[in-house]
Amino acid sequence: MSIQNIKGMRDHLPRAMLLRQYIVSTIQQISERYGFEPLQSPVVEYAELLEGKLGDDEKLIYRFADQGGRQLALRYDQTVPLARVVAQYAGQLALPWRRYAYGPSYRGERPARGRYREFYQFDADIVGSASPLADAEIVALLSDSLAALGFPDFVTLLNHRQLIGGIARVSGLDEAAAGSVYRAIDKFDKIGADGVREELLRSGVVPTAAAAILTLVQTEGEAGAVLNELAGHLASDERACAAIANLRAIIAALENLGISPARYTVAPRLARGLSYYTGLVFEAITPHWPEGSLLGGGRYDELIGQFAGRPIPTVGLAFGIDRLHDVMEQLNLGPRSNGTAVAFVTIFGPEQSAASMALAQALRKAGINTLLSLEPQISLGKQLKEADRRGARYALLLGPDELARGEVVLKDLRSGEQHSLERAQLIEVIRASA
RNA sequence: GUGCCUGUAGCUCAAUGGCAGAGCGCCUGACUGUGGAUCAGGAAGUUGUGGGUUCGAGCCCCAUCAGGCACCCCA
């Protein structure tokens, strides 16, 4: 028997978990501020439910049979399960429905930094609305969340599927060629203009078309200006014009929601691989994470309704918690606490342990996270060392002198200062510093 | 899934095919009512695992597991 974890699946020790919980609770708090409601569904689904949605990626699905011979699979993302839930509980869910979901998904990929076989996502989607306000609310949620997590300089790149489609069409390409065009364009930030040109030519795009695509795709600047320029080039393509109008409406909504224009830009080069996107697509990037996007999302108007048998327009995003964790660790963002306790109650000796236990319970009753020493015999010095190591802000000491006076010594482990206080005062002081 | 690199103390890393090492952390003491800083001492290893070559393997070869990078794809 080998004592080790499965490839691409990680254990998260307390220090890492504290950061992960901070990330998740921050995003959850903001999602609820936007009125999103929680959903949880099983990690296991019938295999056939997940099949036929991913194309080539289906080989990455973890499949197995249970003891009853059922063909099952671990969920690949939280979007297909959402589609099932929406179809199955149609009568109970009033649309539009804003839902968030947090949990693991599984893909049998080759692991790398920021990329795992078991990975945790926090999804937020607005189900059942085609309104550009829905798109804007999702982008606003993204922007508020990254800001709350402390990212100093992220930017959300916005694009529209039919904008890329239009660029391909006015360059003389048909729908069949569009797939390889998307993939080539998507690598723009990684391989540069020349690299994209090479890829386009290799996949059969004629040089004049490749040149046209590259020009349009590199349009940059303030969102409105980019759209105006693209509108000039794409006037002959009806769907592209509609896409531009849609992006204008989304951007107007972002302005009305007070999202800083420095936080987003229109980037025609953004493609995103997932095939089910139908409208807006977006990605948040930061210069400190060259490996790629922090997170992304978009509008997918066909996927959610396919089990329900009618189109249900949906827009959403997925926060990759593992990736956010890795980036924040690298950038030294977020809390760096060693534990959950604020106070550490020492035990002077066996005769004083009852008093210490009573004090610990009093603090806990007052809502203060409190560790109680477990070893009355060991020296005070070691108990203080333990308090320090567990990240407690305060140590409480009560020896014979304090007990005789009915007081407790409160030692601030950060400053080293200590005072002898009465119990009521004690709780006030600790609460005031929290 | 394909190609390349890596795996040595709890952590970060040294060690021409010839005695298994350092820093940090940990433990003990200086300090029997006070943590961090300093000083002194100490414990710590089947060199990822299994085979092979060799008088001799941490080092070379094969397999396997895990991690990283590039494809691919994406969170």
Coordinates of C-alpha atoms (C1' of nucleotides) in Angstrom, one line a residue:
Chain A
M1 CA 0.0 0.0 0.0
S2 CA 1.4 3.4 -0.9
I3 CA 0.5 6.3 1.2
Q4 CA 0.0 9.1 -1.2
N5 CA -2.6 11.2 -3.0
I6 CA -4.0 10.6 -6.5
K7 CA -2.3 12.4 -9.3
G8 CA -3.8 15.9 -9.7
M9 CA -5.8 15.7 -6.5
R10 CA -4.6 17.6 -3.5
D11 CA -4.9 17.7 0.3
H12 CA -5.4 21.1 1.7
L13 CA -3.8 21.5 5.1
P14 CA -5.2 24.1 7.5
R15 CA -3.0 27.0 6.4
A16 CA -4.2 26.6 2.8
M17 CA -7.8 25.9 3.8
L18 CA -8.0 29.2 5.7
L19 CA -7.0 31.1 2.5
R20 CA -9.4 29.0 0.4
Q21 CA -12.3 29.5 2.8
Y22 CA -11.5 33.2 2.8
I23 CA -11.7 33.2 -1.0
V24 CA -15.0 31.3 -1.1
S25 CA -16.7 33.2 1.7
T26 CA -15.7 36.5 0.1
I27 CA -17.2 35.5 -3.3
Q28 CA -20.2 34.0 -1.7
Q29 CA -20.9 37.1 0.3
I30 CA -20.8 39.3 -2.8
S31 CA -22.9 36.8 -4.8
E32 CA -25.6 37.0 -2.1
R33 CA -25.3 40.8 -2.2
Y34 CA -26.3 40.5 -5.8
G35 CA -29.2 38.3 -4.8
F36 CA -27.8 34.9 -5.9
E37 CA -29.2 31.8 -4.2
P38 CA -27.2 28.7 -3.3
L39 CA -27.5 25.3 -5.0
Q40 CA -25.8 22.1 -4.4
S41 CA -26.0 19.0 -6.5
P42 CA -24.2 15.6 -6.3
V43 CA -20.7 15.2 -7.7
V44 CA -21.8 12.0 -9.5
E45 CA -24.2 12.0 -12.4
Y46 CA -25.4 9.5 -15.0
A47 CA -22.6 9.3 -17.6
E48 CA -25.0 9.7 -20.5
L49 CA -26.1 13.1 -19.0
L50 CA -22.5 14.4 -19.5
E51 CA -21.9 12.8 -22.8
G52 CA -22.4 14.7 -26.1
K53 CA -21.7 18.1 -24.7
L54 CA -18.0 18.4 -24.8
G55 CA -16.7 17.0 -28.1
D56 CA -13.1 15.9 -27.9
D57 CA -13.0 16.6 -24.2
E58 CA -15.2 13.6 -23.4
K59 CA -12.2 11.4 -22.9
L60 CA -11.4 13.6 -19.9
I61 CA -14.5 12.5 -18.0
Y62 CA -14.0 10.2 -15.1
R63 CA -16.4 7.2 -15.7
F64 CA -17.2 4.2 -13.6
A65 CA -19.9 1.7 -12.9
D66 CA -21.4 1.4 -9.4
Q67 CA -22.3 -1.9 -7.7
G68 CA -25.6 -1.9 -9.4
G69 CA -24.1 -1.7 -12.8
R70 CA -25.2 1.9 -13.4
Q71 CA -22.9 3.9 -15.8
L72 CA -21.9 6.9 -13.8
A73 CA -19.5 9.8 -14.2
L74 CA -17.9 12.5 -12.0
R75 CA -19.1 15.9 -13.0
Y76 CA -16.9 17.7 -15.5
D77 CA -18.2 21.1 -14.5
Q78 CA -21.2 22.6 -12.7
T79 CA -23.0 23.8 -15.8
V80 CA -24.4 20.5 -17.1
P81 CA -25.7 19.6 -13.7
L82 CA -27.3 23.0 -13.6
A83 CA -29.1 22.3 -16.9
R84 CA -30.4 19.0 -15.3
V85 CA -31.6 20.8 -12.2
V86 CA -33.4 23.5 -14.2
A87 CA -35.2 20.9 -16.3
Q88 CA -36.0 18.6 -13.4
Y89 CA -37.4 21.3 -11.1
A90 CA -38.9 23.6 -13.7
G91 CA -42.0 24.0 -11.7
Q92 CA -40.3 25.1 -8.5
L93 CA -37.7 27.5 -9.9
A94 CA -39.0 30.9 -10.9
L95 CA -37.0 32.4 -13.8
P96 CA -34.9 34.4 -14.1
W97 CA -33.0 32.5 -11.4
R98 CA -29.7 33.7 -10.0
R99 CA -27.9 30.7 -8.5
Y100 CA -24.4 30.1 -7.1
A101 CA -22.8 26.7 -6.6
Y102 CA -19.5 25.7 -5.0
G103 CA -17.8 22.4 -5.1
P104 CA -15.4 20.1 -6.9
S105 CA -15.4 19.0 -10.5
Y106 CA -13.2 16.4 -12.2
R107 CA -11.2 16.2 -15.4
G108 CA -8.6 13.6 -16.3
E109 CA -6.1 16.2 -17.6
R110 CA -2.4 16.3 -17.2
P111 CA -1.9 18.4 -14.0
A112 CA 0.1 21.6 -14.0
R113 CA 0.3 24.7 -11.8
G114 CA -3.1 26.2 -11.3
R115 CA -4.6 23.1 -13.0
Y116 CA -5.7 19.9 -11.3
R117 CA -7.8 16.8 -11.8
E118 CA -10.0 17.6 -8.8
F119 CA -10.7 21.3 -8.9
Y120 CA -13.1 23.6 -7.0
Q121 CA -15.2 26.1 -8.7
F122 CA -17.6 28.7 -7.5
D123 CA -20.2 29.2 -10.3
A124 CA -22.6 32.1 -10.5
D125 CA -25.2 32.1 -13.3
I126 CA -28.4 34.0 -14.2
V127 CA -30.7 31.4 -15.7
G128 CA -33.6 32.5 -17.9
S129 CA -32.8 36.0 -19.0
A130 CA -31.5 37.3 -22.3
S131 CA -31.2 40.8 -21.0
P132 CA -27.9 42.6 -21.4
L133 CA -28.4 43.7 -17.8
A134 CA -27.9 40.1 -16.8
D135 CA -24.6 40.0 -18.6
A136 CA -23.6 43.3 -17.0
E137 CA -24.6 42.0 -13.5
I138 CA -22.3 38.9 -14.0
V139 CA -19.4 41.1 -15.0
A140 CA -20.1 43.5 -12.1
L141 CA -20.1 40.5 -9.7
L142 CA -16.8 39.4 -11.1
S143 CA -15.3 42.8 -10.8
D144 CA -16.5 43.4 -7.3
S145 CA -15.3 39.9 -6.2
L146 CA -11.7 40.3 -7.5
A147 CA -11.5 43.8 -6.0
A148 CA -12.7 42.4 -2.6
L149 CA -10.1 39.7 -2.8
G150 CA -7.5 42.4 -3.1
F151 CA -6.4 42.0 -6.7
P152 CA -4.7 45.3 -7.5
D153 CA -4.8 45.4 -11.3
F154 CA -7.1 42.9 -13.0
V155 CA -8.9 43.7 -16.3
T156 CA -11.9 41.9 -17.7
L157 CA -11.7 41.3 -21.4
L158 CA -15.1 41.4 -23.1
N159 CA -15.9 39.9 -26.5
H160 CA -18.9 38.4 -28.3
R161 CA -19.1 35.1 -30.2
Q162 CA -20.8 36.7 -33.1
L163 CA -18.1 39.4 -33.3
I164 CA -15.4 36.8 -33.9
G165 CA -17.9 35.0 -36.2
G166 CA -18.4 38.3 -38.1
I167 CA -14.7 38.9 -38.4
A168 CA -14.3 35.4 -39.9
R169 CA -17.2 35.9 -42.2
V170 CA -16.2 39.3 -43.6
S171 CA -12.7 37.8 -44.1
G172 CA -14.3 35.3 -46.5
L173 CA -14.5 32.2 -44.2
D174 CA -17.4 29.9 -43.7
E175 CA -18.7 28.5 -40.4
A176 CA -16.7 25.3 -40.9
A177 CA -13.4 27.1 -40.8
A178 CA -14.5 29.2 -37.8
G179 CA -13.4 26.7 -35.2
S180 CA -9.8 26.7 -36.1
V181 CA -9.9 30.5 -36.4
Y182 CA -11.3 30.7 -32.8
R183 CA -8.5 28.5 -31.5
A184 CA -5.8 30.4 -33.3
I185 CA -7.1 33.8 -32.1
D186 CA -7.4 32.5 -28.6
K187 CA -3.6 32.1 -28.4
F188 CA -3.0 35.6 -29.4
D189 CA -1.6 36.7 -26.1
K190 CA 0.6 33.7 -25.9
I191 CA 2.1 33.4 -29.4
G192 CA 1.7 36.9 -30.8
A193 CA 0.4 38.2 -34.2
D194 CA 3.0 36.3 -36.2
G195 CA 2.2 33.1 -34.4
V196 CA -1.5 33.5 -35.0
R197 CA -0.9 34.3 -38.7
E198 CA 1.1 31.0 -39.0
E199 CA -1.7 29.0 -37.3
L200 CA -4.3 30.6 -39.6
L201 CA -2.3 29.8 -42.7
R202 CA -1.6 26.3 -41.6
S203 CA -5.3 25.7 -41.1
G204 CA -6.0 26.8 -44.7
V205 CA -6.9 30.4 -44.3
V206 CA -5.8 32.5 -47.4
P207 CA -3.2 35.2 -46.6
T208 CA -5.4 38.1 -47.4
A209 CA -8.1 36.8 -45.0
A210 CA -5.5 36.1 -42.3
A211 CA -4.3 39.7 -42.6
A212 CA -7.8 41.1 -42.3
I213 CA -8.5 38.9 -39.3
L214 CA -5.3 40.0 -37.6
T215 CA -6.0 43.7 -38.2
L216 CA -9.5 43.5 -36.7
V217 CA -8.5 41.3 -33.8
Q218 CA -5.8 43.6 -32.7
T219 CA -8.1 46.6 -32.3
E220 CA -7.5 48.1 -28.9
G221 CA -8.4 51.0 -26.7
E222 CA -11.4 52.3 -24.7
A223 CA -14.4 50.0 -25.1
G224 CA -16.7 52.3 -27.0
A225 CA -14.0 53.3 -29.4
V226 CA -13.1 49.7 -30.2
L227 CA -16.7 49.0 -30.9
N228 CA -17.0 52.0 -33.2
E229 CA -14.0 50.9 -35.2
L230 CA -15.2 47.3 -35.5
A231 CA -18.7 48.5 -36.5
G232 CA -17.1 50.3 -39.5
H233 CA -15.4 47.1 -40.7
L234 CA -18.3 44.7 -40.0
A235 CA -21.3 46.8 -41.3
S236 CA -22.0 44.2 -43.9
D237 CA -22.5 41.4 -41.4
E238 CA -25.9 41.5 -39.7
R239 CA -25.1 39.2 -36.8
A240 CA -21.9 41.1 -36.0
C241 CA -23.9 44.3 -36.0
A242 CA -26.3 42.8 -33.5
A243 CA -23.3 41.6 -31.4
I244 CA -21.9 45.1 -31.3
A245 CA -25.3 46.6 -30.3
N246 CA -25.5 43.9 -27.6
L247 CA -22.0 44.8 -26.3
R248 CA -22.9 48.5 -26.3
A249 CA -25.9 47.7 -24.2
I250 CA -23.8 45.6 -21.8
I251 CA -21.2 48.4 -21.5
A252 CA -23.8 51.0 -20.9
A253 CA -25.2 48.8 -18.1
L254 CA -21.7 48.4 -16.6
E255 CA -21.4 52.2 -16.6
N256 CA -24.7 52.6 -14.8
L257 CA -23.7 50.0 -12.3
G258 CA -20.7 52.1 -11.6
I259 CA -18.0 49.6 -12.7
S260 CA -14.8 51.5 -13.4
P261 CA -13.9 51.6 -17.1
A262 CA -10.4 50.7 -16.1
R263 CA -11.7 47.3 -15.0
Y264 CA -12.9 46.2 -18.5
T265 CA -12.1 46.5 -22.1
V266 CA -13.4 45.1 -25.4
A267 CA -10.9 42.6 -26.8
P268 CA -11.8 41.0 -30.1
R269 CA -8.9 38.7 -29.7
L270 CA -10.6 36.9 -26.8
A271 CA -12.1 33.6 -28.1
R272 CA -12.5 31.1 -25.2
G273 CA -12.4 27.5 -26.2
L274 CA -15.7 26.3 -24.8
S275 CA -18.0 25.6 -27.8
Y276 CA -21.3 26.3 -26.1
Y277 CA -21.0 30.1 -25.7
T278 CA -23.4 32.0 -27.9
G279 CA -23.0 35.6 -27.0
L280 CA -20.9 37.6 -24.5
V281 CA -17.6 35.9 -23.6
F282 CA -15.2 37.3 -21.0
E283 CA -12.1 36.6 -19.1
A284 CA -10.3 38.3 -16.2
I285 CA -6.6 38.6 -16.5
T286 CA -3.8 40.1 -14.3
P287 CA -0.2 40.8 -15.4
H288 CA 1.0 38.8 -12.4
W289 CA -0.3 35.5 -13.7
P290 CA 1.2 34.9 -17.1
E291 CA -0.2 31.3 -17.2
G292 CA -3.5 32.6 -18.4
S293 CA -6.8 33.8 -17.2
L294 CA -7.9 34.0 -13.6
L295 CA -11.4 33.1 -14.5
G296 CA -13.9 33.4 -17.3
G297 CA -17.5 33.0 -18.4
G298 CA -20.0 34.0 -20.9
R299 CA -23.5 33.6 -22.3
Y300 CA -24.7 30.2 -23.4
D301 CA -28.3 30.4 -24.5
E302 CA -28.7 26.8 -25.7
L303 CA -27.1 24.5 -23.2
I304 CA -29.3 25.0 -20.2
G305 CA -32.6 24.5 -22.0
Q306 CA -31.5 21.3 -23.8
F307 CA -32.9 19.0 -21.1
A308 CA -36.0 21.1 -20.6
G309 CA -36.7 21.1 -24.3
R310 CA -36.8 24.8 -24.8
P311 CA -34.2 27.5 -25.0
I312 CA -33.3 29.0 -21.7
P313 CA -30.9 32.0 -22.1
T314 CA -28.2 31.9 -19.4
V315 CA -25.1 33.9 -18.6
G316 CA -22.6 33.0 -16.0
L317 CA -19.1 32.6 -14.8
A318 CA -16.9 30.2 -12.9
F319 CA -14.3 31.2 -10.3
G320 CA -11.5 28.7 -10.3
I321 CA -10.8 28.5 -6.6
D322 CA -7.6 26.5 -7.0
R323 CA -6.2 29.0 -9.5
L324 CA -7.2 32.0 -7.4
H325 CA -5.6 30.3 -4.4
D326 CA -2.3 29.7 -6.3
V327 CA -2.2 33.3 -7.6
M328 CA -3.1 34.8 -4.3
E329 CA -0.4 32.7 -2.6
Q330 CA 2.1 33.9 -5.1
L331 CA 1.1 37.6 -4.8
N332 CA 0.8 37.4 -1.0
L333 CA -2.8 38.4 -1.0
G334 CA -5.5 37.6 1.6
P335 CA -5.1 36.8 5.2
R336 CA -2.1 34.9 6.5
S337 CA -3.4 33.5 9.7
N338 CA -2.1 30.4 11.3
G339 CA -5.3 29.3 13.0
T340 CA -8.8 30.1 13.9
A341 CA -8.3 31.0 17.6
V342 CA -8.2 34.6 18.9
A343 CA -7.6 33.7 22.5
F344 CA -5.5 31.1 24.2
V345 CA -6.3 30.2 27.8
T346 CA -3.3 28.9 29.7
I347 CA -3.5 26.6 32.7
F348 CA -1.2 27.6 35.5
G349 CA -1.2 24.2 37.2
P350 CA -3.6 21.4 38.1
E351 CA -5.1 23.4 41.0
Q352 CA -6.1 26.2 38.6
S353 CA -7.4 24.2 35.7
A354 CA -11.0 24.4 36.7
A355 CA -10.8 28.2 36.7
S356 CA -9.2 28.2 33.3
M357 CA -11.8 25.9 31.9
A358 CA -14.6 28.1 33.2
L359 CA -12.9 31.2 31.7
A360 CA -12.5 29.4 28.3
Q361 CA -16.2 28.6 28.2
A362 CA -17.1 32.2 29.2
L363 CA -15.1 33.5 26.3
R364 CA -16.7 31.0 23.9
K365 CA -20.1 32.0 25.1
A366 CA -19.2 35.6 24.3
G367 CA -18.4 34.6 20.8
I368 CA -14.6 34.6 21.0
N369 CA -12.7 31.8 19.3
T370 CA -10.8 30.3 22.2
L371 CA -8.2 27.6 22.6
L372 CA -7.8 25.9 26.0
S373 CA -4.4 24.5 27.0
L374 CA -4.6 20.8 27.4
E375 CA -1.6 20.2 29.6
P376 CA -1.7 21.8 33.1
Q377 CA 1.7 20.3 33.9
I378 CA 3.8 22.0 31.2
S379 CA 5.5 25.3 31.8
L380 CA 3.8 28.6 31.1
G381 CA 6.5 29.3 28.6
K382 CA 5.6 26.3 26.5
Q383 CA 1.9 27.1 26.7
L384 CA 2.6 30.7 25.4
K385 CA 4.7 29.2 22.6
E386 CA 1.8 27.0 21.7
A387 CA -0.5 30.1 21.7
D388 CA 1.9 31.9 19.5
R389 CA 2.2 29.0 17.0
R390 CA -1.5 28.7 16.7
G391 CA -1.8 32.3 15.7
A392 CA -3.8 33.5 18.8
R393 CA -3.8 37.2 19.3
Y394 CA -4.2 37.0 23.1
A395 CA -3.0 34.7 25.9
L396 CA -4.9 34.6 29.2
L397 CA -3.1 33.8 32.4
L398 CA -4.6 33.1 35.7
G399 CA -2.4 32.0 38.5
P400 CA -2.9 32.1 42.3
D401 CA -2.4 35.9 42.5
E402 CA -5.0 36.6 39.8
L403 CA -7.5 34.1 41.2
A404 CA -7.2 35.7 44.7
R405 CA -8.0 39.1 43.2
G406 CA -10.7 37.7 40.9
E407 CA -8.8 38.9 37.8
V408 CA -7.2 37.5 34.7
V409 CA -4.0 38.6 33.0
L410 CA -4.6 39.5 29.3
K411 CA -1.4 39.3 27.3
D412 CA -1.3 40.8 23.8
L413 CA 1.0 38.4 21.9
R414 CA 1.6 40.9 19.1
S415 CA 2.8 43.8 21.3
G416 CA 3.9 41.8 24.4
E417 CA 1.9 44.1 26.7
Q418 CA -0.2 42.6 29.4
H419 CA -2.7 43.9 32.0
S420 CA -4.6 42.4 34.9
L421 CA -8.3 42.8 34.2
E422 CA -11.7 41.8 35.6
R423 CA -13.6 39.4 33.5
A424 CA -16.2 41.7 32.1
Q425 CA -13.5 44.1 31.0
L426 CA -11.6 41.3 29.5
I427 CA -14.3 40.4 27.0
E428 CA -14.8 44.1 26.1
V429 CA -11.1 44.5 25.3
I430 CA -10.9 41.3 23.2
R431 CA -14.1 42.2 21.3
A432 CA -12.9 45.8 20.7
S433 CA -9.8 44.5 18.9
A434 CA -11.6 42.1 16.6
Chain B
rG1 C1' -3.0 11.5 -24.1
rU2 C1' 2.3 12.9 -26.5
rG3 C1' 7.4 15.1 -25.6
rC4 C1' 11.1 17.1 -22.0
rC5 C1' 12.8 18.1 -16.8
rU6 C1' 12.6 16.8 -11.6
rG7 C1' 12.0 13.6 -6.9
rU8 C1' 17.7 13.5 -0.9
rA9 C1' 15.7 15.3 6.9
rG10 C1' 9.1 18.4 8.4
rC11 C1' 10.4 22.6 4.4
rU12 C1' 14.2 24.8 0.8
rC13 C1' 18.3 22.6 -1.3
rA14 C1' 23.8 20.5 -1.5
rA15 C1' 26.8 16.0 -2.2
rU16 C1' 33.4 13.4 -9.6
rG17 C1' 30.2 6.1 -9.1
rG18 C1' 33.7 5.8 -3.0
rC19 C1' 31.8 7.9 5.1
rA20 C1' 24.4 11.1 3.9
rG21 C1' 25.3 17.3 4.4
rA22 C1' 23.7 22.7 5.3
rG23 C1' 20.0 26.5 6.3
rC24 C1' 15.2 27.0 8.2
rG25 C1' 11.8 24.4 11.3
rC26 C1' 11.4 20.8 15.5
rC27 C1' 13.1 19.1 20.6
rU28 C1' 16.2 20.4 25.3
rG29 C1' 18.6 24.1 28.2
rA30 C1' 20.3 29.3 29.5
rC31 C1' 14.7 31.3 31.7
rU32 C1' 10.6 26.4 38.0
rG33 C1' 4.8 33.0 36.6
rU34 C1' 5.8 34.7 30.3
rG35 C1' 5.9 33.3 23.5
rG36 C1' 8.8 35.8 19.2
rA37 C1' 14.9 37.8 19.4
rU38 C1' 19.9 35.7 20.9
rC39 C1' 23.3 31.8 22.5
rA40 C1' 24.6 26.5 23.6
rG41 C1' 23.3 21.5 22.7
rG42 C1' 20.2 17.5 20.5
rA43 C1' 17.0 14.4 17.5
rA44 C1' 16.0 13.6 12.8
rG45 C1' 17.0 9.6 6.3
rU46 C1' 15.2 2.2 3.5
rU47 C1' 17.9 9.3 -1.1
rG48 C1' 9.5 8.5 -4.0
rU49 C1' 8.8 3.0 -5.0
rG50 C1' 10.4 -1.8 -7.4
rG51 C1' 14.1 -4.1 -10.2
rG52 C1' 18.9 -4.1 -12.9
rU53 C1' 24.4 -2.8 -14.0
rU54 C1' 28.8 -2.5 -10.6
rC55 C1' 33.8 -4.6 -5.9
rG56 C1' 30.7 -0.3 -4.6
rA57 C1' 24.7 3.5 -6.8
rG58 C1' 21.7 9.5 -4.1
rC59 C1' 24.4 9.6 -8.9
rC60 C1' 24.2 4.9 -14.5
rC61 C1' 19.9 1.7 -17.0
rC62 C1' 14.6 -0.1 -17.0
rA63 C1' 9.8 0.1 -14.9
rU64 C1' 6.3 2.6 -11.8
rC65 C1' 4.2 6.5 -8.8
rA66 C1' 4.2 11.8 -7.9
rG67 C1' 5.5 17.0 -9.2
rG68 C1' 6.9 20.8 -13.0
rC69 C1' 7.2 22.7 -18.2
rA70 C1' 5.6 22.6 -23.5
rC71 C1' 1.7 20.7 -26.8
rC72 C1' -3.8 20.0 -26.3
rC73 C1' -7.5 22.1 -23.6
rC74 C1' -9.4 24.9 -19.9
rA75 C1' -10.8 27.0 -14.2

